[in-house]
CSV table of C-alpha atoms in Angstrom, one decimal:
chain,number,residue,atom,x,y,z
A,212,UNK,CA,91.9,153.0,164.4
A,213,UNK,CA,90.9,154.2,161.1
A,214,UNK,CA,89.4,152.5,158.7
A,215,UNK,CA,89.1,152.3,154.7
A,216,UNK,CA,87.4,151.1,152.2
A,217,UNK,CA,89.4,149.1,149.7
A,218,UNK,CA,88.7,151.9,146.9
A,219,UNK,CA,90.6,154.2,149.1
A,220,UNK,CA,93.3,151.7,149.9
A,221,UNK,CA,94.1,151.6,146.4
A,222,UNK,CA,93.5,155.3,145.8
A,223,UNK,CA,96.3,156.1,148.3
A,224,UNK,CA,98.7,153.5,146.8
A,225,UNK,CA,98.4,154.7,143.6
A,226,UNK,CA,98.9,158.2,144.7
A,227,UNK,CA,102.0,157.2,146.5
A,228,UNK,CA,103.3,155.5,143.4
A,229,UNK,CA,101.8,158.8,140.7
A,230,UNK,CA,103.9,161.2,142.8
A,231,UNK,CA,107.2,158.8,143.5
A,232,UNK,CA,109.9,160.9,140.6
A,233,UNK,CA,111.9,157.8,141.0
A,234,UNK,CA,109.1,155.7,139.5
A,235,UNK,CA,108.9,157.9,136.2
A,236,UNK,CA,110.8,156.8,132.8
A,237,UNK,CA,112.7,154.6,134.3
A,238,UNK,CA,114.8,151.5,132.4
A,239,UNK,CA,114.2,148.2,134.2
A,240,UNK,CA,116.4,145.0,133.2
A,241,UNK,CA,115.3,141.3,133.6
A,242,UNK,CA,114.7,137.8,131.8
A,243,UNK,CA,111.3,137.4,130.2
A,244,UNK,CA,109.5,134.4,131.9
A,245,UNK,CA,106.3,135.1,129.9
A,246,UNK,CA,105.8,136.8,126.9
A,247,UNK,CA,102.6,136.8,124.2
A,248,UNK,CA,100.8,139.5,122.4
A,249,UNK,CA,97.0,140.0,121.7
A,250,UNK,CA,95.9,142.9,119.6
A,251,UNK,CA,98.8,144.8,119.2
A,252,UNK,CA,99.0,144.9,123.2
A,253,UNK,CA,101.8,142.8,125.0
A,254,UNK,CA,101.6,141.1,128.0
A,255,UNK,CA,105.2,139.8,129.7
A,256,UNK,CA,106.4,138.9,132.7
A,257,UNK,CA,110.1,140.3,133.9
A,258,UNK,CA,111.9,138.7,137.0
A,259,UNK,CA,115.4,138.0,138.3
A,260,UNK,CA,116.9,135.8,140.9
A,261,UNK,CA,114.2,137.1,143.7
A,262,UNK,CA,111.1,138.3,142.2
A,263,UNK,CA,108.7,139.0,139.6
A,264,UNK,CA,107.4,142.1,138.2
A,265,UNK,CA,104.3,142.2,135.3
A,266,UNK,CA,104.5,144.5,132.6
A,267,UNK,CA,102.2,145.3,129.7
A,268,UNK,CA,103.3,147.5,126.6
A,269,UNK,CA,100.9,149.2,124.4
A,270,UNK,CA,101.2,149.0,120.4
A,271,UNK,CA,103.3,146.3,120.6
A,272,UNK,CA,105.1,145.3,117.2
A,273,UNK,CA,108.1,143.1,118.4
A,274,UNK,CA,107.7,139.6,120.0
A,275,UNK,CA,110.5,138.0,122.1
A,276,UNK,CA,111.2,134.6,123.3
A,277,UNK,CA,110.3,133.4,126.9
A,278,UNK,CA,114.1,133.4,128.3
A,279,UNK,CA,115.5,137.0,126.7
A,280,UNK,CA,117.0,139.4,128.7
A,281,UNK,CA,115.6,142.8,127.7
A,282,UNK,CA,115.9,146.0,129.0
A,283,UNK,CA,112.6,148.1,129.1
A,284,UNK,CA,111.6,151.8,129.2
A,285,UNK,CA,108.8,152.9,131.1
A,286,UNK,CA,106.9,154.1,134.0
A,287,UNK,CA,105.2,151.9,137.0
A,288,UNK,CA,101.8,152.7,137.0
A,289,UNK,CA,99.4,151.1,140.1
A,290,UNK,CA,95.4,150.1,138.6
A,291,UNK,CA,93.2,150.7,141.5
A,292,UNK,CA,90.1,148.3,140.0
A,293,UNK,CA,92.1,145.7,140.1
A,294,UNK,CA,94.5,146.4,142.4
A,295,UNK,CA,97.8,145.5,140.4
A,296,UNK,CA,100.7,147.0,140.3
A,297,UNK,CA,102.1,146.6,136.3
A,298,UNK,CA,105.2,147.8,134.5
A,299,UNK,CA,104.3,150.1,131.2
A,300,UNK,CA,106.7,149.8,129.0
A,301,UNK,CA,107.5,152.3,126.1
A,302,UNK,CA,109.6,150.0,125.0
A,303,UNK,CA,111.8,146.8,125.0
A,304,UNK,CA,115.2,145.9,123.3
A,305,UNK,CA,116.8,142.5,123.7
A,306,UNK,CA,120.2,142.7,125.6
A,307,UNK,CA,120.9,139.2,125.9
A,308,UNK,CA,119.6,135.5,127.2
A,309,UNK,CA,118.4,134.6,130.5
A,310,UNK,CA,120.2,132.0,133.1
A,311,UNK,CA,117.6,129.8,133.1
A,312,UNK,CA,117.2,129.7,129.2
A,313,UNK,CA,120.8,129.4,129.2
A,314,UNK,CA,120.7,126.8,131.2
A,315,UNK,CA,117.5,125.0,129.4
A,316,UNK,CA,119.4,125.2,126.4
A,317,UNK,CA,122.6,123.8,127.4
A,318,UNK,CA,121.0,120.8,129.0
A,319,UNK,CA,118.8,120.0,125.8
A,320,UNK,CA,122.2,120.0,123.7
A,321,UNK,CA,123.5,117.5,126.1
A,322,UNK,CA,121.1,115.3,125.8
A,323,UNK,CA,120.2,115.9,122.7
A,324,UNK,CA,124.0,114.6,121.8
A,325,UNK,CA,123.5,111.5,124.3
A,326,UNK,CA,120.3,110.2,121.8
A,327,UNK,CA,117.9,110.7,124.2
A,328,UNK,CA,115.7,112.2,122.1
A,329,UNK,CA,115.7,110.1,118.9
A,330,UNK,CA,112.8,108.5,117.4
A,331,UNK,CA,114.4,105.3,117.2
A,332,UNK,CA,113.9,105.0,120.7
A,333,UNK,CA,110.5,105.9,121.1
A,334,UNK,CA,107.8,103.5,122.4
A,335,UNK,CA,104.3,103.2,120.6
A,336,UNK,CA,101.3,104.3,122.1
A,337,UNK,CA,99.5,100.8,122.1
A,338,UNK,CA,96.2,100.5,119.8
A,339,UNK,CA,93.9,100.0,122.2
A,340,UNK,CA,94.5,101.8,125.8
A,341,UNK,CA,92.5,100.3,129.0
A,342,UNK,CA,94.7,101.8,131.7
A,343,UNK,CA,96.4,105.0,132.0
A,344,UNK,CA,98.3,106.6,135.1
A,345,UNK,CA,98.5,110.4,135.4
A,346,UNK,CA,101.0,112.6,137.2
A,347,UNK,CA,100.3,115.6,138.3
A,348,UNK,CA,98.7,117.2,141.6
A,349,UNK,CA,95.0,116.3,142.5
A,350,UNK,CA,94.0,119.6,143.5
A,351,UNK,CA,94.6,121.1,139.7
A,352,UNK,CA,92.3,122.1,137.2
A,353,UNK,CA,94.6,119.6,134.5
A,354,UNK,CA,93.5,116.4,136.4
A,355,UNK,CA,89.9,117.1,136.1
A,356,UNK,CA,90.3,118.3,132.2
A,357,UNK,CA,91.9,114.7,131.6
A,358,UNK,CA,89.4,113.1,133.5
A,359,UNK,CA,86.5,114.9,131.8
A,360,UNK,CA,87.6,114.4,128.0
A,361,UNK,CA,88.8,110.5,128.7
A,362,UNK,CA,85.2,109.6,130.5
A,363,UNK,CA,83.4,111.9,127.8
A,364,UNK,CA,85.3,109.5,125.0
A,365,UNK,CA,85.7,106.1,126.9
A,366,UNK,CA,83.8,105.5,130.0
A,367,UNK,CA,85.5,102.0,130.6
A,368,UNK,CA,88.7,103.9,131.0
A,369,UNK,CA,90.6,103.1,133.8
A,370,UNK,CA,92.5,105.8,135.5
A,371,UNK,CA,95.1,106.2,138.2
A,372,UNK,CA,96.5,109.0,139.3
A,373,UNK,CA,99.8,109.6,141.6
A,374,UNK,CA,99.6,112.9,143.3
A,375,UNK,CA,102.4,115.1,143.0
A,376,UNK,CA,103.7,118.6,143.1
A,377,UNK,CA,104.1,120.5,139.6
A,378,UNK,CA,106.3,123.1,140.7
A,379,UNK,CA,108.7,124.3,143.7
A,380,UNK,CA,111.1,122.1,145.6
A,381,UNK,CA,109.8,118.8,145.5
A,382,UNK,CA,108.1,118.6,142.3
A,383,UNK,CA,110.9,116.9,140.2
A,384,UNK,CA,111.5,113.9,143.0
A,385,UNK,CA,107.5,113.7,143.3
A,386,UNK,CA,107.2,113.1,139.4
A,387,UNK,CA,109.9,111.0,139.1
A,388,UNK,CA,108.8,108.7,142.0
A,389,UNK,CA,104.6,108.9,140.0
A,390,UNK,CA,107.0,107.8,137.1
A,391,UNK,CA,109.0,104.9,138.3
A,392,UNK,CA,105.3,103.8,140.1
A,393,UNK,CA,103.7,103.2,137.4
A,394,UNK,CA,106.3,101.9,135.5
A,395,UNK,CA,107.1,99.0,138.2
A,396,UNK,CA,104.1,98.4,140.6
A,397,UNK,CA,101.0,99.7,138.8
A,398,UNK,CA,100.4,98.0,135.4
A,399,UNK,CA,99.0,100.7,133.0
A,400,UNK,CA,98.9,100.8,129.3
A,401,UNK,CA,100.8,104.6,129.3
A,402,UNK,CA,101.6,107.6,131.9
A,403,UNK,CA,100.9,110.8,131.1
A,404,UNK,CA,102.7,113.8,133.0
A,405,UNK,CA,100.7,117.0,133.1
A,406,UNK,CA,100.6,120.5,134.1
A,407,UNK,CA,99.2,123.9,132.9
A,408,UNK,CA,100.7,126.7,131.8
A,409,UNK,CA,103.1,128.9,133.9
A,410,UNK,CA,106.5,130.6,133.1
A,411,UNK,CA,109.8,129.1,132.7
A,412,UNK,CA,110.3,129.0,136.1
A,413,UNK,CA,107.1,127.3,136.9
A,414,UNK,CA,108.1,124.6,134.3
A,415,UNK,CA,111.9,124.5,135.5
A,416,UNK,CA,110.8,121.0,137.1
A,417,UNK,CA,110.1,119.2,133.6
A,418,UNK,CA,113.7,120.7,132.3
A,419,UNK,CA,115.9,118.4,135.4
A,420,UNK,CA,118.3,116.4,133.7
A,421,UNK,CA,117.1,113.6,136.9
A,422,UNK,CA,113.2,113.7,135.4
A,423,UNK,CA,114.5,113.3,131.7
A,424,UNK,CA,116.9,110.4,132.4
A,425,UNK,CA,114.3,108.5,134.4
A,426,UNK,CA,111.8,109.2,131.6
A,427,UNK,CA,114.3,107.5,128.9
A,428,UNK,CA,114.6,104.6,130.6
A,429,UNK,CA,110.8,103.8,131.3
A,430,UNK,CA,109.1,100.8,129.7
A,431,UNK,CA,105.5,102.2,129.5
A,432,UNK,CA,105.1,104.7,126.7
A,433,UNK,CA,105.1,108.4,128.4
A,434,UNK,CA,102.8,111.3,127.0
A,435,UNK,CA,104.0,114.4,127.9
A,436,UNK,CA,101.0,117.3,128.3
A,437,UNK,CA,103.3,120.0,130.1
A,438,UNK,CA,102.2,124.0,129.6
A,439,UNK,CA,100.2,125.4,126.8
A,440,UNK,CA,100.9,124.3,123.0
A,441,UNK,CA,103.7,127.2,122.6
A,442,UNK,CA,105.4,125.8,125.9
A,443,UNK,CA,108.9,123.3,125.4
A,444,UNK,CA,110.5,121.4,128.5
A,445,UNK,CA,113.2,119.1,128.0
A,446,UNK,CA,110.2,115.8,129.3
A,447,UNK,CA,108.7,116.9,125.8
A,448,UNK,CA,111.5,116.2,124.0
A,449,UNK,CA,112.6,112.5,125.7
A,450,UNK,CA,109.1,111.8,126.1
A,451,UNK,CA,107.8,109.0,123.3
A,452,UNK,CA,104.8,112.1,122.8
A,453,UNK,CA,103.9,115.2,123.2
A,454,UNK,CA,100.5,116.7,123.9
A,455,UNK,CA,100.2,120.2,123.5
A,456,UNK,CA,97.5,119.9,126.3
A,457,UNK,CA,96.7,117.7,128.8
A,458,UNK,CA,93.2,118.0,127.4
A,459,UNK,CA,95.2,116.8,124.1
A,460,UNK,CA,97.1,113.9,125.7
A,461,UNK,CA,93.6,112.5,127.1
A,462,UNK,CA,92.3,112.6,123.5
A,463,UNK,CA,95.8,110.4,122.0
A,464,UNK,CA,94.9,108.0,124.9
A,465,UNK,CA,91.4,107.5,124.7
A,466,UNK,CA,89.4,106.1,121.6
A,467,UNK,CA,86.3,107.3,121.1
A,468,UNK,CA,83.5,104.7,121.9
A,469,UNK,CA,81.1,105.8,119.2
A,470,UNK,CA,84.0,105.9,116.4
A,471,UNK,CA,84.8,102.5,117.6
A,472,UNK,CA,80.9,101.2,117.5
A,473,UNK,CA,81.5,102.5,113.9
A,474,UNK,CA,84.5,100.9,112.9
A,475,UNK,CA,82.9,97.4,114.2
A,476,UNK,CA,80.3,97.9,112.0
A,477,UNK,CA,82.4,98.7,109.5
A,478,UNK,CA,84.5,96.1,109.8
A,479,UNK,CA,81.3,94.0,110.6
A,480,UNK,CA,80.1,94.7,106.7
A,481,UNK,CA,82.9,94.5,105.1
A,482,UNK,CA,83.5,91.0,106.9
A,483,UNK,CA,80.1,89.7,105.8
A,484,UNK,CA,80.9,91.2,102.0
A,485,UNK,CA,84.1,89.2,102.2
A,486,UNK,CA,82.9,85.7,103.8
A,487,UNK,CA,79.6,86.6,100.6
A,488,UNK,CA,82.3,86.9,97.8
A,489,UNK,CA,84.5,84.1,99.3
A,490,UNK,CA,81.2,81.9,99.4
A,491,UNK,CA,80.1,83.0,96.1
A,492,UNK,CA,83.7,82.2,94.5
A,493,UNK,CA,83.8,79.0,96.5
A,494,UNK,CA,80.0,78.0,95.3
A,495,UNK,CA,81.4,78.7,91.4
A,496,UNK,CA,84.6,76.8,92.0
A,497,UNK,CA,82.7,73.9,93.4
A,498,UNK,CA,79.9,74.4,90.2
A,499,UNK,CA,83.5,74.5,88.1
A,500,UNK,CA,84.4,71.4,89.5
A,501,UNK,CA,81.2,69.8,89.6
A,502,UNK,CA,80.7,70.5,86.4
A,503,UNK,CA,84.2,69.2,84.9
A,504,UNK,CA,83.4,66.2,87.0
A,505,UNK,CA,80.4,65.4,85.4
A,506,UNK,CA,82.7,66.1,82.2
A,507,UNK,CA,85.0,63.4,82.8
A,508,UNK,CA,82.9,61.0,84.1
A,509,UNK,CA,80.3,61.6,81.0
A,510,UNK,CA,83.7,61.2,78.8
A,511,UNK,CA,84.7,57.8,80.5
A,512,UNK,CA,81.1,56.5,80.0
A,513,UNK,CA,81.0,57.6,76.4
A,514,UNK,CA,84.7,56.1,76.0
A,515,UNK,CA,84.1,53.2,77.5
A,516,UNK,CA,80.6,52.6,75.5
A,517,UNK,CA,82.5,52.9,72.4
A,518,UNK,CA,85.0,50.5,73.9
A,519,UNK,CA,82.0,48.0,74.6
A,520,UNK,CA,79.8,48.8,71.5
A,521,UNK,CA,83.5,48.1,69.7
A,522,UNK,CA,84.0,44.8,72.0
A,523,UNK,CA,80.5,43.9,71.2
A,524,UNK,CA,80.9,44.4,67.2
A,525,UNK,CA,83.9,42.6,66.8
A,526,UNK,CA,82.1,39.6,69.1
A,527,UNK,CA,79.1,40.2,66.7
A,528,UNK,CA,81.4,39.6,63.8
A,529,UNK,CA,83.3,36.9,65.6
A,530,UNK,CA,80.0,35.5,66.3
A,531,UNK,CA,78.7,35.6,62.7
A,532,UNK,CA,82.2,34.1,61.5
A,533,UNK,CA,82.3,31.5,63.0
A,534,UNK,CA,78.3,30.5,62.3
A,535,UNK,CA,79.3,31.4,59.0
A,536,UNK,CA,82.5,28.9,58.9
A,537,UNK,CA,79.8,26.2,61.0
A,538,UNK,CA,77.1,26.5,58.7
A,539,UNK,CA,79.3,26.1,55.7
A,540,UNK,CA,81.4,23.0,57.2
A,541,UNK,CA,77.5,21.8,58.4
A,542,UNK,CA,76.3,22.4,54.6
A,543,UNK,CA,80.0,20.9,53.3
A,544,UNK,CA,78.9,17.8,55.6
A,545,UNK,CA,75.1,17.8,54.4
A,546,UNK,CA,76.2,17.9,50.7
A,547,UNK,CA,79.0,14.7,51.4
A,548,UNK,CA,76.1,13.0,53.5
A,549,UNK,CA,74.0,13.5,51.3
A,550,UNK,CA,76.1,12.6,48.4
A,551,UNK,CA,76.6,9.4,50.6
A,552,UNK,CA,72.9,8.6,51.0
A,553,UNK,CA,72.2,5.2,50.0
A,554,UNK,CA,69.0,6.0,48.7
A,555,UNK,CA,70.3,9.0,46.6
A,556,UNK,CA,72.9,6.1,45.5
A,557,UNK,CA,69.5,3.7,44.6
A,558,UNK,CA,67.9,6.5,43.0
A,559,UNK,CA,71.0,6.3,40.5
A,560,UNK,CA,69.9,3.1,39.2
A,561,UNK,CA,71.9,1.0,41.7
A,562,UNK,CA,70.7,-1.9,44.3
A,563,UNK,CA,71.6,-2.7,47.8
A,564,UNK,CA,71.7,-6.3,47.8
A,565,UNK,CA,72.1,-7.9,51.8
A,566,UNK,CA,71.5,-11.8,53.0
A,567,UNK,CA,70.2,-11.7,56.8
A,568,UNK,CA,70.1,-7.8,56.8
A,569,UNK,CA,73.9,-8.0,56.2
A,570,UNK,CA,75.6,-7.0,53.0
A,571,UNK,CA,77.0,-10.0,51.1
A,572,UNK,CA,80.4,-10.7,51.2
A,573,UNK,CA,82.1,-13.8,49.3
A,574,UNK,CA,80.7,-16.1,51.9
A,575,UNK,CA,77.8,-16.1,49.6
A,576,UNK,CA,76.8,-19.3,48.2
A,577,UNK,CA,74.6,-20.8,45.4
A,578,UNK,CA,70.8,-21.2,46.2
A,579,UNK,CA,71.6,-18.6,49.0
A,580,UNK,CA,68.5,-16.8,49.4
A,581,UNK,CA,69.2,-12.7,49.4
A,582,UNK,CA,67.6,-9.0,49.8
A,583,UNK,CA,67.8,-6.8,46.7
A,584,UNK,CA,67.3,-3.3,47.5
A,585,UNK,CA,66.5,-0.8,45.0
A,586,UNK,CA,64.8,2.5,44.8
A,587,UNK,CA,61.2,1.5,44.4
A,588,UNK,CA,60.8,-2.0,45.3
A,589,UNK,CA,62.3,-4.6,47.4
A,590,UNK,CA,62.9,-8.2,45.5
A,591,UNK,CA,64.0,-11.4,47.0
A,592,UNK,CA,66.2,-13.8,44.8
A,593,UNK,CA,68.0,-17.2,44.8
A,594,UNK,CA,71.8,-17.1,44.2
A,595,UNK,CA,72.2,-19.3,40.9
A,596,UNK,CA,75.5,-18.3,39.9
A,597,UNK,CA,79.1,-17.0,41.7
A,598,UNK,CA,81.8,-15.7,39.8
A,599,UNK,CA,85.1,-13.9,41.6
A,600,UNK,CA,86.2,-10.6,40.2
C-alpha cells in the first residue's frame, strides 16, 4: 500500500481537475444561499435540491440577493493549501428566484395579510428583566456569547436555557416545544431564540409557518436573535423584537449594573434636591403663614384695644357725668341746706324762740317762761303778752 502525504493528495486532485476539458468555461445554474462581497471580491454559495457548491468571483461589481437564481460562467479550480474545491466565476447574471425564496416570500405575504406581524400586537420588553429563557442548542458558540455579554452586564441574571436543534429535521418542533416551555412551565421575564449565521437553508427552520404561529400566540415577550444583522426569517418579523445578534438580544435584555448604580444616584440627588426645595417651600409657606398669623392676631389685639380703650373712655365720660350731675345735685342740696340753716337764718337778724327745747306753738301762755335764740346770745324771758295773728 502506498502512501501520501496530504500535499500530494491534493496535488493529484487538482491535477485531475486542471486537466478535466469538461471542467473548463463552463455555465453552472443554481439558487444563491449566500452571497456578500469584500473588496471587490465575491464570495457566494450556489446549491440546488441535493448539494452545495462554493464559488468566489474576482472584481466583483454586482451584488445579488440570498435566494436568486443565477447562472454563472467559469471554471472549477481545486486549492491544494486548503484543500477546497471552489467555483470561479467570470461572471453571474440573475435568471430568476429560488424555490425556497419563493417560498419564504409567499409565506411572509400570508402572514403578513393575517396581522401577524403588526405592532399593535407586540408585547413590551418589561423595564427591568430578572429571568430570561434561551433557545437554541447548548453545544453553540451563540449560547456562550449570550451568556458572556448578560453576566458581563448583570451578574444577578437568571438564565435558562432549553436545548434545541437550530437546523435539520427536528429543529422547528424542538424550538417550538423551548417556546411553549417557557411560556407555560418556566416563569421568565422574556425568551430569546438564537442562532448564528448560515444560508437560507440553514435558517429555513425560523421561516415554518408552525414556529411563527406558536410565536404569535405567546404571552412572554419573544426576542428574536436569528443569523447575522443582514439575515430576515419570518420569527423576526412575528417576534415582538429583533436582535440583529444574539450578542445584541443579550444586551436589549440585560441592564447594565454600573448604568443602573448611576441612575440611583441620580435619581438619589435629584430626590434629595426635590424633598430640599419641597422643605424649603414648605418652611416659607409655614414662615407665610406664621407670619400672617401673627398679623391677624396683632390686628385683633389692636382692634379689640381700641374697642376697650373706647369702652373705657366712654365709662370715663360716663363716670365723670354722672360725678358731675352728683356733685352739682350735692352742691344744689348744700346751697338749699345751707340756705335752710337756722343759724344762717339767726345771722339774718331773726330769733329761735322754744319753751322746754320745743318751739312754741299757741299753747303758750302768759308768765310762760321761754328760750330766745339768736345769733350771739341766748336770753330767757317771761311771756307778758299773747296776741293771735
Amino acid at each position: 500500500m502506498k502512501i501520501f502525504t496530504v500535499s500530494q493528495i491534493n496535488k493529484i486532485i487538482k491535477d485531475i481537475i486542471d486537466n478535466e476539458i469538461i471542467l473548463e468555461d463552463i455555465m453552472v445554474t443554481g439558487e444563491l444561499s449566500s452571497f456578500s462581497i469584500t473588496r471587490g471580491i465575491a464570495y457566494f454559495t450556489l446549491k440546488d435540491s441535493e448539494t452545495m457548491l462554493s464559488g468566489i468571483q474576482f472584481g466583483a461589481k454586482t451584488s445579488f440577493n440570498i435566494g436568486d437564481m443565477v447562472q454563472c460562467r467559469g471554471n472549477i479550480k481545486y486549492y491544494t493549501k486548503t484543500g477546497k474545491l471552489s467555483f470561479n466565476a467570470l461572471n453571474i447574471e440573475l435568471c430568476g428566484q429560488g424555490e425556497l425564496y419563493k417560498q419564504f416570500i409567499e409565506l411572509k405575504n400570508k402572514l403578513q395579510q393575517e396581522g401577524l406581524f403588526d405592532e399593535s400586537h407586540k408585547k413590551p420588553l418589561p423595564k427591568f428583566i430578572n429571568s430570561i429563557g434561551v433557545v437554541t442548542s447548548k453545544t453553540g458558540a451563540v449560547l456562550q456569547d449570550i451568556k458572556n455579554v448578560s453576566t458581563r452586564r448583570n451578574p444577578n441574571l437568571n438564565i435558562y436555557v432549553y436545548d434545541a436543534q437550530v437546523q435539520g429535521n427536528f429543529a422547528v418542533e424542538q424550538v417550538i416545544e423551548g417556546i411553549n416551555y417557557f411560556d407555560n412551565f418556566l416563569d421568565v421575564d422574556a425568551i430569546i431564540v438564537a442562532r448564528g449565521g448560515g444560508s437560507i437553508e440553514d435558517l429555513m427552520p425560523f421561516n415554518d409557518e408552525r414556529l411563527a404561529r406558536m410565536a404569535y400566540i405567546c404571552n412572554t415577550p419573544i426576542i428574536s436573535a436569528v443569523g447575522h444583522e443582514t439575515d430576515y426569517s419570518i420569527l423576526d418579523f412575528v417576534a415582538d423584537l429583533r436582535a440583529p445578534t444574539p450578542s445584541a438580544a443579550a444586551e436589549l435584555v440585560t441592564y447594565d449594573n454600573k448604568d443602573l448604580i448611576r441612575r440611583i444616584k441620580d435619581l438619589y440627588i435629584n430626590i434629595e434636591n426635590m424633598v430640599t426645595n419641597q422643605l424649603k417651600k414648605e418652611n416659607d409657606r409655614v414662615n407665610l403663614a406664621v407670619g400672617e398669623i401673627e398679623y391677624e392676631i396683632s390686628s385683633i389685639i389692636n382692634n379689640q384695644t381700641l374697642y376697650i380703650n373706647s369702652l373705657l373712655n366712654k365709662l370715663d365720660n360716663v363716670i365723670d357725668n354722672k360725678i358731675d350731675n352728683t356733685k352739682y345735685s350735692v352742691d344744689l342740696l348744700i346751697n338749699t341746706l345751707d340756705k335752710l340753716n337756722p343759724i344762717k337764718i339767726l345771722k339774718s337778724g331773726y330769733s329761735y324762740v322754744s319753751k322746754d327745747g320745743q318751739p312754741i306753738n299757741r299753747d303758750i301762755q302768759l308768765g310762760d317762761m321761754i328760750d330766745i335764740r339768736t345769733n350771739t346770745m341766748e336770753l330767757k324771758a317771761e311771756v307778758k303778752s299773747k296776741e293771735i295773728l
